[in-house]
């Protein structure tokens, strides 16, 4: 396991460029069924209070089409004072998602979200719903193994993507404590990502990092750039024809300050560390996944916003 961890660290931090150029094994085949999670896509707004979705991939099916439901629970101060009351905020997303192979090394990912968010303020309940920002990403496999005789399988991918401003952005929410209460950022945003997964027998370890570049929208507001990282342990087992893959790991997010007309907006930066666990069940070409994330440590908008939990449920069909 020490050797696995060392290999992982070198590959993620240094991008293992030399090995990428000299890898002689062909792209994975048996390992293809164990692609791990890539945290975190900016699913609704992506500023400090609403960090993202719960991954780009399935543990069981690397290429699939499916539907996913995501729930994120927060509480925020309804006012600028320390004694302002806390209010509950709920971010809900129904999402169509797919990861489709184009060539042996290239895959395309698409996320089409529909949001329905609500919060209870002193002035009454507030609801917004509608299409969110659509994301398209491409992933390129630099190296991977598939030999049936190999004892360790691994795979390293680089990715890049774009998020289109298809979700409605309401500048009136900029003045609220939680400016993430939006259907979209109103801006074109761009992502760079890397993912490395290693698996020996039934035990695997996945690590990811990605960075989201936010741009200024038509209302001259710009949400802060976002850095995400994650590590996930997973174990694959089988009962009769049912594949079972439990998962356990950590995920972190860090956000820069938002900008309004080029000026930093105070108390909009932040960071959060989650513990996460989940399980996926696979039967023939179908898989069902459940995942939850609980905060371990957080500092969002100067402590005026707190994340309670996130969870997701997905149903996929393997391609």
PDB file of C-alpha atoms in Angstrom, residues 31-316:
ATOM      1  CA  UNK A  31      -9.982  -1.572 -15.115  1.00  0.00           C
ATOM      2  CA  UNK A  32     -12.528   0.374 -17.163  1.00  0.00           C
ATOM      3  CA  UNK A  33     -15.307  -0.719 -14.800  1.00  0.00           C
ATOM      4  CA  UNK A  34     -13.719   0.957 -11.797  1.00  0.00           C
ATOM      5  CA  UNK A  35     -13.285   4.610 -12.765  1.00  0.00           C
ATOM      6  CA  UNK A  36     -13.592   6.662  -9.587  1.00  0.00           C
ATOM      7  CA  UNK A  37     -15.160   9.973  -8.656  1.00  0.00           C
ATOM      8  CA  UNK A  38     -13.868  13.310  -9.926  1.00  0.00           C
ATOM      9  CA  UNK A  39     -14.789  16.056  -7.474  1.00  0.00           C
ATOM     10  CA  UNK A  40     -16.132  18.660  -7.923  1.00  0.00           C
ATOM     11  CA  UNK A  41     -18.058  20.097 -10.838  1.00  0.00           C
ATOM     12  CA  UNK A  42     -19.539  23.552 -10.299  1.00  0.00           C
ATOM     13  CA  UNK A  43     -23.151  22.514 -10.418  1.00  0.00           C
ATOM     14  CA  UNK A  44     -25.212  25.555  -9.494  1.00  0.00           C
ATOM     15  CA  UNK A  45     -23.129  28.618  -8.873  1.00  0.00           C
ATOM     16  CA  UNK A  46     -19.728  27.656  -7.562  1.00  0.00           C
ATOM     17  CA  UNK A  47     -18.992  30.411  -5.073  1.00  0.00           C
ATOM     18  CA  UNK A  48     -18.144  29.751  -1.462  1.00  0.00           C
ATOM     19  CA  UNK A  49     -21.542  28.596  -0.297  1.00  0.00           C
ATOM     20  CA  UNK A  50     -22.427  26.206  -3.087  1.00  0.00           C
ATOM     21  CA  UNK A  51     -19.391  24.196  -3.979  1.00  0.00           C
ATOM     22  CA  UNK A  52     -20.530  21.731  -6.571  1.00  0.00           C
ATOM     23  CA  UNK A  53     -21.967  18.464  -7.564  1.00  0.00           C
ATOM     24  CA  UNK A  54     -20.840  15.082  -6.357  1.00  0.00           C
ATOM     25  CA  UNK A  55     -18.650  13.897  -9.186  1.00  0.00           C
ATOM     26  CA  UNK A  56     -18.246  13.322 -12.908  1.00  0.00           C
ATOM     27  CA  UNK A  57     -18.038   9.534 -12.955  1.00  0.00           C
ATOM     28  CA  UNK A  58     -19.418   6.223 -11.793  1.00  0.00           C
ATOM     29  CA  UNK A  59     -17.347   3.684  -9.892  1.00  0.00           C
ATOM     30  CA  UNK A  60     -18.933   0.875 -11.868  1.00  0.00           C
ATOM     31  CA  UNK A  61     -19.382   2.284 -15.358  1.00  0.00           C
ATOM     32  CA  UNK A  62     -16.833   4.607 -16.923  1.00  0.00           C
ATOM     33  CA  UNK A  63     -19.083   5.189 -19.969  1.00  0.00           C
ATOM     34  CA  UNK A  64     -22.773   5.687 -19.345  1.00  0.00           C
ATOM     35  CA  UNK A  65     -25.901   7.787 -19.634  1.00  0.00           C
ATOM     36  CA  UNK A  66     -28.022   8.447 -16.590  1.00  0.00           C
ATOM     37  CA  UNK A  67     -29.987  10.697 -14.291  1.00  0.00           C
ATOM     38  CA  UNK A  68     -28.882  12.019 -10.919  1.00  0.00           C
ATOM     39  CA  UNK A  69     -30.521  13.880  -8.057  1.00  0.00           C
ATOM     40  CA  UNK A  70     -28.367  16.094  -5.804  1.00  0.00           C
ATOM     41  CA  UNK A  71     -29.425  17.776  -2.552  1.00  0.00           C
ATOM     42  CA  UNK A  72     -27.298  20.363  -0.731  1.00  0.00           C
ATOM     43  CA  UNK A  73     -28.310  21.794   2.651  1.00  0.00           C
ATOM     44  CA  UNK A  74     -26.974  25.088   4.059  1.00  0.00           C
ATOM     45  CA  UNK A  75     -27.818  27.663   6.673  1.00  0.00           C
ATOM     46  CA  UNK A  76     -26.926  31.335   6.443  1.00  0.00           C
ATOM     47  CA  UNK A  77     -27.332  34.549   8.419  1.00  0.00           C
ATOM     48  CA  UNK A  78     -30.362  36.579   7.336  1.00  0.00           C
ATOM     49  CA  UNK A  79     -28.554  39.870   7.874  1.00  0.00           C
ATOM     50  CA  UNK A  80     -25.095  41.369   8.334  1.00  0.00           C
ATOM     51  CA  UNK A  81     -24.949  41.270  12.143  1.00  0.00           C
ATOM     52  CA  UNK A  82     -23.623  38.521  14.414  1.00  0.00           C
ATOM     53  CA  UNK A  83     -27.032  38.151  16.036  1.00  0.00           C
ATOM     54  CA  UNK A  84     -28.935  37.987  12.744  1.00  0.00           C
ATOM     55  CA  UNK A  85     -31.138  34.876  12.617  1.00  0.00           C
ATOM     56  CA  UNK A  86     -30.080  31.744  10.754  1.00  0.00           C
ATOM     57  CA  UNK A  87     -32.184  30.600   7.795  1.00  0.00           C
ATOM     58  CA  UNK A  88     -32.265  27.233   6.039  1.00  0.00           C
ATOM     59  CA  UNK A  89     -31.359  26.992   2.350  1.00  0.00           C
ATOM     60  CA  UNK A  90     -31.846  23.948   0.141  1.00  0.00           C
ATOM     61  CA  UNK A  91     -30.240  23.501  -3.281  1.00  0.00           C
ATOM     62  CA  UNK A  92     -31.791  20.695  -5.338  1.00  0.00           C
ATOM     63  CA  UNK A  93     -30.677  19.493  -8.763  1.00  0.00           C
ATOM     64  CA  UNK A  94     -32.096  16.947 -11.184  1.00  0.00           C
ATOM     65  CA  UNK A  95     -29.365  16.253 -13.684  1.00  0.00           C
ATOM     66  CA  UNK A  96     -28.977  14.400 -16.949  1.00  0.00           C
ATOM     67  CA  UNK A  97     -25.386  13.245 -17.306  1.00  0.00           C
ATOM     68  CA  UNK A  98     -23.401  11.120 -19.723  1.00  0.00           C
ATOM     69  CA  UNK A  99     -19.803  10.071 -20.331  1.00  0.00           C
ATOM     70  CA  UNK A 100     -19.292   8.815 -23.881  1.00  0.00           C
ATOM     71  CA  UNK A 101     -16.128   7.373 -25.508  1.00  0.00           C
ATOM     72  CA  UNK A 102     -15.050   9.046 -28.759  1.00  0.00           C
ATOM     73  CA  UNK A 103     -11.823   7.129 -29.309  1.00  0.00           C
ATOM     74  CA  UNK A 104      -9.811   4.670 -27.225  1.00  0.00           C
ATOM     75  CA  UNK A 105      -8.226   7.566 -25.323  1.00  0.00           C
ATOM     76  CA  UNK A 106     -10.820  10.370 -25.543  1.00  0.00           C
ATOM     77  CA  UNK A 107     -14.105  10.662 -23.654  1.00  0.00           C
ATOM     78  CA  UNK A 108     -16.737  13.421 -23.662  1.00  0.00           C
ATOM     79  CA  UNK A 109     -18.742  14.338 -20.553  1.00  0.00           C
ATOM     80  CA  UNK A 110     -22.028  16.299 -20.532  1.00  0.00           C
ATOM     81  CA  UNK A 111     -24.018  17.633 -17.538  1.00  0.00           C
ATOM     82  CA  UNK A 112     -27.464  19.193 -18.008  1.00  0.00           C
ATOM     83  CA  UNK A 113     -28.892  20.349 -14.636  1.00  0.00           C
ATOM     84  CA  UNK A 114     -32.325  21.583 -13.603  1.00  0.00           C
ATOM     85  CA  UNK A 115     -32.342  23.385 -10.237  1.00  0.00           C
ATOM     86  CA  UNK A 116     -35.145  23.977  -7.766  1.00  0.00           C
ATOM     87  CA  UNK A 117     -33.863  25.871  -4.736  1.00  0.00           C
ATOM     88  CA  UNK A 118     -35.665  27.287  -1.717  1.00  0.00           C
ATOM     89  CA  UNK A 119     -34.976  29.203   1.486  1.00  0.00           C
ATOM     90  CA  UNK A 120     -37.054  30.520   4.389  1.00  0.00           C
ATOM     91  CA  UNK A 121     -36.447  34.215   5.124  1.00  0.00           C
ATOM     92  CA  UNK A 122     -38.065  36.511   7.654  1.00  0.00           C
ATOM     93  CA  UNK A 123     -40.072  38.015   4.806  1.00  0.00           C
ATOM     94  CA  UNK A 124     -41.316  34.597   3.670  1.00  0.00           C
ATOM     95  CA  UNK A 125     -40.283  31.568   1.643  1.00  0.00           C
ATOM     96  CA  UNK A 126     -38.289  32.167  -1.528  1.00  0.00           C
ATOM     97  CA  UNK A 127     -38.154  29.676  -4.421  1.00  0.00           C
ATOM     98  CA  UNK A 128     -36.292  29.645  -7.717  1.00  0.00           C
ATOM     99  CA  UNK A 129     -36.279  26.906 -10.338  1.00  0.00           C
ATOM    100  CA  UNK A 130     -35.162  26.414 -13.912  1.00  0.00           C
ATOM    101  CA  UNK A 131     -32.435  25.149 -16.218  1.00  0.00           C
ATOM    102  CA  UNK A 132     -28.927  25.493 -14.811  1.00  0.00           C
ATOM    103  CA  UNK A 133     -25.581  25.981 -16.538  1.00  0.00           C
ATOM    104  CA  UNK A 134     -24.740  23.189 -18.989  1.00  0.00           C
ATOM    105  CA  UNK A 135     -21.222  21.733 -18.751  1.00  0.00           C
ATOM    106  CA  UNK A 136     -19.219  19.952 -21.464  1.00  0.00           C
ATOM    107  CA  UNK A 137     -15.850  18.339 -20.757  1.00  0.00           C
ATOM    108  CA  UNK A 138     -13.304  16.233 -22.581  1.00  0.00           C
ATOM    109  CA  UNK A 139     -10.912  13.730 -20.971  1.00  0.00           C
ATOM    110  CA  UNK A 140      -7.741  12.311 -22.475  1.00  0.00           C
ATOM    111  CA  UNK A 141      -6.099   9.151 -21.116  1.00  0.00           C
ATOM    112  CA  UNK A 142      -2.347   9.686 -20.958  1.00  0.00           C
ATOM    113  CA  UNK A 143      -1.636   6.146 -19.790  1.00  0.00           C
ATOM    114  CA  UNK A 144      -3.376   3.079 -18.431  1.00  0.00           C
ATOM    115  CA  UNK A 145      -2.932  -0.679 -18.093  1.00  0.00           C
ATOM    116  CA  UNK A 146      -5.128  -3.580 -19.098  1.00  0.00           C
ATOM    117  CA  UNK A 147      -2.971  -6.681 -19.127  1.00  0.00           C
ATOM    118  CA  UNK A 148      -4.860  -9.620 -17.607  1.00  0.00           C
ATOM    119  CA  UNK A 149      -1.657 -10.763 -15.915  1.00  0.00           C
ATOM    120  CA  UNK A 150      -0.961  -7.402 -14.235  1.00  0.00           C
ATOM    121  CA  UNK A 151      -1.470  -7.251 -10.457  1.00  0.00           C
ATOM    122  CA  UNK A 152      -1.876  -3.454 -10.338  1.00  0.00           C
ATOM    123  CA  UNK A 153      -4.093  -1.465 -12.700  1.00  0.00           C
ATOM    124  CA  UNK A 154      -3.813   2.286 -13.034  1.00  0.00           C
ATOM    125  CA  UNK A 155      -5.088   5.116 -15.196  1.00  0.00           C
ATOM    126  CA  UNK A 156      -4.212   8.790 -15.526  1.00  0.00           C
ATOM    127  CA  UNK A 157      -6.415  11.335 -17.332  1.00  0.00           C
ATOM    128  CA  UNK A 158      -6.313  15.042 -18.079  1.00  0.00           C
ATOM    129  CA  UNK A 159      -9.477  16.976 -18.790  1.00  0.00           C
ATOM    130  CA  UNK A 160     -10.736  20.390 -19.823  1.00  0.00           C
ATOM    131  CA  UNK A 161     -14.222  21.792 -20.115  1.00  0.00           C
ATOM    132  CA  UNK A 162     -16.525  24.746 -20.458  1.00  0.00           C
ATOM    133  CA  UNK A 163     -19.711  25.759 -18.626  1.00  0.00           C
ATOM    134  CA  UNK A 164     -22.210  27.798 -20.635  1.00  0.00           C
ATOM    135  CA  UNK A 165     -24.412  30.494 -18.996  1.00  0.00           C
ATOM    136  CA  UNK A 166     -27.693  28.720 -19.728  1.00  0.00           C
ATOM    137  CA  UNK A 167     -28.995  29.202 -16.170  1.00  0.00           C
ATOM    138  CA  UNK A 168     -30.677  32.436 -15.113  1.00  0.00           C
ATOM    139  CA  UNK A 169     -28.533  34.827 -13.071  1.00  0.00           C
ATOM    140  CA  UNK A 170     -30.306  37.356 -10.797  1.00  0.00           C
ATOM    141  CA  UNK A 171     -28.078  40.246  -9.685  1.00  0.00           C
ATOM    142  CA  UNK A 172     -30.541  41.079  -6.876  1.00  0.00           C
ATOM    143  CA  UNK A 173     -29.169  38.077  -4.966  1.00  0.00           C
ATOM    144  CA  UNK A 174     -25.679  39.615  -4.884  1.00  0.00           C
ATOM    145  CA  UNK A 175     -26.731  41.634  -1.850  1.00  0.00           C
ATOM    146  CA  UNK A 176     -27.780  38.565   0.108  1.00  0.00           C
ATOM    147  CA  UNK A 177     -25.495  36.770   2.541  1.00  0.00           C
ATOM    148  CA  UNK A 178     -25.425  33.772   0.234  1.00  0.00           C
ATOM    149  CA  UNK A 179     -24.936  35.018  -3.354  1.00  0.00           C
ATOM    150  CA  UNK A 180     -24.953  31.374  -4.509  1.00  0.00           C
ATOM    151  CA  UNK A 181     -28.750  31.358  -4.430  1.00  0.00           C
ATOM    152  CA  UNK A 182     -28.834  31.373  -8.240  1.00  0.00           C
ATOM    153  CA  UNK A 183     -29.642  29.091 -11.144  1.00  0.00           C
ATOM    154  CA  UNK A 184     -26.351  29.988 -12.841  1.00  0.00           C
ATOM    155  CA  UNK A 185     -23.324  32.247 -12.737  1.00  0.00           C
ATOM    156  CA  UNK A 186     -24.292  34.184 -15.865  1.00  0.00           C
ATOM    157  CA  UNK A 187     -20.746  33.667 -17.135  1.00  0.00           C
ATOM    158  CA  UNK A 188     -18.687  31.355 -19.311  1.00  0.00           C
ATOM    159  CA  UNK A 189     -16.499  29.348 -16.937  1.00  0.00           C
ATOM    160  CA  UNK A 190     -13.638  26.947 -17.728  1.00  0.00           C
ATOM    161  CA  UNK A 191     -12.218  23.874 -15.979  1.00  0.00           C
ATOM    162  CA  UNK A 192      -8.884  22.048 -16.015  1.00  0.00           C
ATOM    163  CA  UNK A 193      -8.807  18.643 -14.327  1.00  0.00           C
ATOM    164  CA  UNK A 194      -6.598  15.647 -13.623  1.00  0.00           C
ATOM    165  CA  UNK A 195      -7.446  12.214 -12.253  1.00  0.00           C
ATOM    166  CA  UNK A 196      -5.325   9.246 -11.221  1.00  0.00           C
ATOM    167  CA  UNK A 197      -6.739   5.885 -10.124  1.00  0.00           C
ATOM    168  CA  UNK A 198      -4.824   2.807  -8.964  1.00  0.00           C
ATOM    169  CA  UNK A 199      -6.306  -0.591  -8.114  1.00  0.00           C
ATOM    170  CA  UNK A 200      -4.807  -3.809  -6.781  1.00  0.00           C
ATOM    171  CA  UNK A 201      -7.110  -6.806  -6.595  1.00  0.00           C
ATOM    172  CA  UNK A 202     -10.372  -5.524  -5.070  1.00  0.00           C
ATOM    173  CA  UNK A 203      -8.968  -2.400  -3.370  1.00  0.00           C
ATOM    174  CA  UNK A 204      -8.510   0.907  -5.168  1.00  0.00           C
ATOM    175  CA  UNK A 205      -7.528   4.497  -4.520  1.00  0.00           C
ATOM    176  CA  UNK A 206      -8.503   7.531  -6.598  1.00  0.00           C
ATOM    177  CA  UNK A 207      -7.188  11.100  -6.410  1.00  0.00           C
ATOM    178  CA  UNK A 208      -8.308  14.152  -8.351  1.00  0.00           C
ATOM    179  CA  UNK A 209      -7.591  17.859  -8.602  1.00  0.00           C
ATOM    180  CA  UNK A 210      -9.324  20.454 -10.740  1.00  0.00           C
ATOM    181  CA  UNK A 211      -9.456  24.213 -11.060  1.00  0.00           C
ATOM    182  CA  UNK A 212     -12.406  26.284 -12.301  1.00  0.00           C
ATOM    183  CA  UNK A 213     -11.741  29.678 -13.893  1.00  0.00           C
ATOM    184  CA  UNK A 214     -14.731  32.037 -13.517  1.00  0.00           C
ATOM    185  CA  UNK A 215     -15.243  35.027 -15.802  1.00  0.00           C
ATOM    186  CA  UNK A 216     -17.209  38.252 -15.426  1.00  0.00           C
ATOM    187  CA  UNK A 217     -20.861  38.080 -16.456  1.00  0.00           C
ATOM    188  CA  UNK A 218     -22.957  40.718 -18.233  1.00  0.00           C
ATOM    189  CA  UNK A 219     -23.861  42.295 -14.873  1.00  0.00           C
ATOM    190  CA  UNK A 220     -20.145  42.879 -14.155  1.00  0.00           C
ATOM    191  CA  UNK A 221     -20.166  40.283 -11.385  1.00  0.00           C
ATOM    192  CA  UNK A 222     -17.563  37.528 -11.220  1.00  0.00           C
ATOM    193  CA  UNK A 223     -17.686  34.536  -8.889  1.00  0.00           C
ATOM    194  CA  UNK A 224     -14.374  33.496  -7.372  1.00  0.00           C
ATOM    195  CA  UNK A 225     -12.163  30.879  -8.996  1.00  0.00           C
ATOM    196  CA  UNK A 226     -12.499  27.444  -7.428  1.00  0.00           C
ATOM    197  CA  UNK A 227      -9.910  24.774  -6.544  1.00  0.00           C
ATOM    198  CA  UNK A 228     -11.093  21.242  -5.724  1.00  0.00           C
ATOM    199  CA  UNK A 229      -9.275  18.112  -4.580  1.00  0.00           C
ATOM    200  CA  UNK A 230     -10.358  14.662  -3.439  1.00  0.00           C
ATOM    201  CA  UNK A 231      -9.119  11.196  -2.496  1.00  0.00           C
ATOM    202  CA  UNK A 232     -11.371   8.133  -2.406  1.00  0.00           C
ATOM    203  CA  UNK A 233     -10.794   4.550  -1.314  1.00  0.00           C
ATOM    204  CA  UNK A 234     -13.082   1.954  -2.906  1.00  0.00           C
ATOM    205  CA  UNK A 235     -13.528  -1.795  -2.622  1.00  0.00           C
ATOM    206  CA  UNK A 236     -15.162  -3.951  -5.288  1.00  0.00           C
ATOM    207  CA  UNK A 237     -16.967  -7.146  -4.424  1.00  0.00           C
ATOM    208  CA  UNK A 238     -19.699  -9.310  -5.904  1.00  0.00           C
ATOM    209  CA  UNK A 239     -22.689 -11.251  -4.548  1.00  0.00           C
ATOM    210  CA  UNK A 240     -24.130 -13.549  -7.202  1.00  0.00           C
ATOM    211  CA  UNK A 241     -24.650 -11.206 -10.195  1.00  0.00           C
ATOM    212  CA  UNK A 242     -24.684  -8.021  -8.109  1.00  0.00           C
ATOM    213  CA  UNK A 243     -21.583  -5.795  -8.118  1.00  0.00           C
ATOM    214  CA  UNK A 244     -21.070  -3.835  -4.882  1.00  0.00           C
ATOM    215  CA  UNK A 245     -18.556  -0.992  -4.555  1.00  0.00           C
ATOM    216  CA  UNK A 246     -18.447   0.846  -1.178  1.00  0.00           C
ATOM    217  CA  UNK A 247     -16.447   4.094  -1.049  1.00  0.00           C
ATOM    218  CA  UNK A 248     -14.842   6.267   1.633  1.00  0.00           C
ATOM    219  CA  UNK A 249     -12.801   9.443   1.262  1.00  0.00           C
ATOM    220  CA  UNK A 250     -12.144  13.161   1.687  1.00  0.00           C
ATOM    221  CA  UNK A 251     -12.947  16.121  -0.572  1.00  0.00           C
ATOM    222  CA  UNK A 252     -11.940  19.765  -0.258  1.00  0.00           C
ATOM    223  CA  UNK A 253     -12.906  23.013  -1.974  1.00  0.00           C
ATOM    224  CA  UNK A 254     -11.294  26.441  -1.877  1.00  0.00           C
ATOM    225  CA  UNK A 255     -12.782  29.630  -3.333  1.00  0.00           C
ATOM    226  CA  UNK A 256     -11.374  33.041  -4.183  1.00  0.00           C
ATOM    227  CA  UNK A 257     -13.313  36.216  -3.464  1.00  0.00           C
ATOM    228  CA  UNK A 258     -16.066  37.288  -5.817  1.00  0.00           C
ATOM    229  CA  UNK A 259     -15.648  40.525  -7.744  1.00  0.00           C
ATOM    230  CA  UNK A 260     -18.171  43.272  -8.497  1.00  0.00           C
ATOM    231  CA  UNK A 261     -17.094  45.666 -11.295  1.00  0.00           C
ATOM    232  CA  UNK A 262     -13.538  44.404 -10.789  1.00  0.00           C
ATOM    233  CA  UNK A 263     -13.461  45.047  -7.031  1.00  0.00           C
ATOM    234  CA  UNK A 264     -13.191  42.238  -4.458  1.00  0.00           C
ATOM    235  CA  UNK A 265     -16.424  41.577  -2.569  1.00  0.00           C
ATOM    236  CA  UNK A 266     -15.577  41.178   1.172  1.00  0.00           C
ATOM    237  CA  UNK A 267     -16.432  37.925   2.932  1.00  0.00           C
ATOM    238  CA  UNK A 268     -17.072  35.877  -0.212  1.00  0.00           C
ATOM    239  CA  UNK A 269     -13.930  33.675  -0.155  1.00  0.00           C
ATOM    240  CA  UNK A 270     -13.847  30.423   1.765  1.00  0.00           C
ATOM    241  CA  UNK A 271     -12.844  26.806   2.054  1.00  0.00           C
ATOM    242  CA  UNK A 272     -14.388  23.556   3.224  1.00  0.00           C
ATOM    243  CA  UNK A 273     -13.267  19.971   3.855  1.00  0.00           C
ATOM    244  CA  UNK A 274     -15.764  17.101   3.573  1.00  0.00           C
ATOM    245  CA  UNK A 275     -15.735  13.490   4.591  1.00  0.00           C
ATOM    246  CA  UNK A 276     -17.592  11.380   2.051  1.00  0.00           C
ATOM    247  CA  UNK A 277     -18.926   7.868   1.781  1.00  0.00           C
ATOM    248  CA  UNK A 278     -21.134   5.996  -0.623  1.00  0.00           C
ATOM    249  CA  UNK A 279     -21.930   2.769  -2.393  1.00  0.00           C
ATOM    250  CA  UNK A 280     -22.773   1.696  -5.939  1.00  0.00           C
ATOM    251  CA  UNK A 281     -24.726  -1.399  -6.916  1.00  0.00           C
ATOM    252  CA  UNK A 282     -24.468  -2.822 -10.421  1.00  0.00           C
ATOM    253  CA  UNK A 283     -26.626  -5.407 -12.166  1.00  0.00           C
ATOM    254  CA  UNK A 284     -25.922  -6.136 -15.826  1.00  0.00           C
ATOM    255  CA  UNK A 285     -25.893  -2.743 -17.593  1.00  0.00           C
ATOM    256  CA  UNK A 286     -27.642  -0.804 -14.820  1.00  0.00           C
ATOM    257  CA  UNK A 287     -26.126   0.745 -11.707  1.00  0.00           C
ATOM    258  CA  UNK A 288     -27.566   2.569  -8.700  1.00  0.00           C
ATOM    259  CA  UNK A 289     -25.389   4.898  -6.635  1.00  0.00           C
ATOM    260  CA  UNK A 290     -25.845   6.684  -3.316  1.00  0.00           C
ATOM    261  CA  UNK A 291     -23.303   9.137  -1.900  1.00  0.00           C
ATOM    262  CA  UNK A 292     -23.214  11.557   1.021  1.00  0.00           C
ATOM    263  CA  UNK A 293     -20.783  14.275   2.161  1.00  0.00           C
ATOM    264  CA  UNK A 294     -20.500  15.755   5.666  1.00  0.00           C
ATOM    265  CA  UNK A 295     -18.354  18.810   6.522  1.00  0.00           C
ATOM    266  CA  UNK A 296     -15.307  18.266   8.748  1.00  0.00           C
ATOM    267  CA  UNK A 297     -14.020  21.848   8.737  1.00  0.00           C
ATOM    268  CA  UNK A 298     -15.343  24.950   6.968  1.00  0.00           C
ATOM    269  CA  UNK A 299     -15.016  28.715   6.698  1.00  0.00           C
ATOM    270  CA  UNK A 300     -17.523  30.045   4.172  1.00  0.00           C
ATOM    271  CA  UNK A 301     -18.196  33.800   3.759  1.00  0.00           C
ATOM    272  CA  UNK A 302     -16.509  34.607   7.057  1.00  0.00           C
ATOM    273  CA  UNK A 303     -18.614  32.073   8.940  1.00  0.00           C
ATOM    274  CA  UNK A 304     -21.920  33.576   7.819  1.00  0.00           C
ATOM    275  CA  UNK A 305     -22.780  30.520   5.705  1.00  0.00           C
ATOM    276  CA  UNK A 306     -22.494  26.921   6.900  1.00  0.00           C
ATOM    277  CA  UNK A 307     -22.872  23.709   4.920  1.00  0.00           C
ATOM    278  CA  UNK A 308     -24.908  21.018   6.651  1.00  0.00           C
ATOM    279  CA  UNK A 309     -24.587  18.071   4.255  1.00  0.00           C
ATOM    280  CA  UNK A 310     -24.861  16.920   0.650  1.00  0.00           C
ATOM    281  CA  UNK A 311     -26.189  13.707  -0.817  1.00  0.00           C
ATOM    282  CA  UNK A 312     -26.914  12.302  -4.251  1.00  0.00           C
ATOM    283  CA  UNK A 313     -28.722   9.392  -5.879  1.00  0.00           C
ATOM    284  CA  UNK A 314     -28.079   8.274  -9.455  1.00  0.00           C
ATOM    285  CA  UNK A 315     -29.299   5.649 -11.908  1.00  0.00           C
ATOM    286  CA  UNK A 316     -27.036   4.872 -14.878  1.00  0.00           C
TER     287      UNK A 316
END
